[in-house]
PDB file of C-alpha atoms in Angstrom:
ATOM      1  CA  MET M   5      17.716   9.986  13.478  1.00 58.00           C
ATOM      2  CA  SER M   6      15.243   7.108  15.234  1.00 74.00           C
ATOM      3  CA  SER M   7      12.522   9.039  14.381  1.00 83.00           C
ATOM      4  CA  ASP M   8      13.348   9.674  11.304  1.00 85.00           C
ATOM      5  CA  TYR M   9      13.224   5.832  10.291  1.00 83.00           C
ATOM      6  CA  VAL M  10       9.856   5.748  12.184  1.00 82.00           C
ATOM      7  CA  GLU M  11       8.541   8.551   9.539  1.00 85.00           C
ATOM      8  CA  TYR M  12      10.226   6.551   6.491  1.00 83.00           C
ATOM      9  CA  PHE M  13       8.107   3.122   8.093  1.00 83.00           C
ATOM     10  CA  ASP M  14       4.792   4.954   8.606  1.00 84.00           C
ATOM     11  CA  LEU M  15       5.099   6.408   5.091  1.00 85.00           C
ATOM     12  CA  LEU M  16       6.172   3.098   3.438  1.00 88.00           C
ATOM     13  CA  ASP M  17       3.755   1.110   5.457  1.00 88.00           C
ATOM     14  CA  GLU M  18       0.586   3.497   3.691  1.00 89.00           C
ATOM     15  CA  THR M  19       2.389   2.760   0.264  1.00 92.00           C
ATOM     16  CA  VAL M  20       2.069  -0.692   0.316  1.00 93.00           C
ATOM     17  CA  PHE M  21      -1.103  -0.738   1.779  1.00 94.00           C
ATOM     18  CA  PHE M  22      -2.567   1.554  -1.316  1.00 96.00           C
ATOM     19  CA  VAL M  23      -0.472  -0.605  -3.775  1.00 96.00           C
ATOM     20  CA  ILE M  24      -1.999  -3.156  -2.597  1.00 96.00           C
ATOM     21  CA  LEU M  25      -5.519  -1.913  -2.478  1.00 96.00           C
ATOM     22  CA  VAL M  26      -4.908  -1.563  -5.924  1.00 97.00           C
ATOM     23  CA  LEU M  27      -3.888  -4.353  -7.383  1.00 97.00           C
ATOM     24  CA  TYR M  28      -6.735  -5.975  -5.256  1.00 96.00           C
ATOM     25  CA  GLY M  29      -8.930  -3.714  -6.927  1.00 96.00           C
ATOM     26  CA  LYS M  30      -7.606  -4.666 -10.245  1.00 96.00           C
ATOM     27  CA  VAL M  31      -7.885  -8.406  -9.506  1.00 95.00           C
ATOM     28  CA  VAL M  32     -11.498  -7.926  -8.282  1.00 95.00           C
ATOM     29  CA  ARG M  33     -12.582  -6.400 -11.640  1.00 94.00           C
ATOM     30  CA  ASP M  34     -11.047  -8.694 -13.883  1.00 93.00           C
ATOM     31  CA  ARG M  35     -13.186 -11.404 -12.330  1.00 93.00           C
ATOM     32  CA  ILE M  36     -15.993  -9.523 -12.575  1.00 89.00           C
ATOM     33  CA  GLU M  37     -15.435  -8.863 -16.100  1.00 82.00           C
TER      34      GLU M  37
END
């Protein structure tokens, strides 16, 4: 059961990192234009 939680949080961490990266990219683009 604990291993399932670890896998879930690993997946969640990767998803959160990707979302932040995309949002940061949009902000940088808006500032450049």
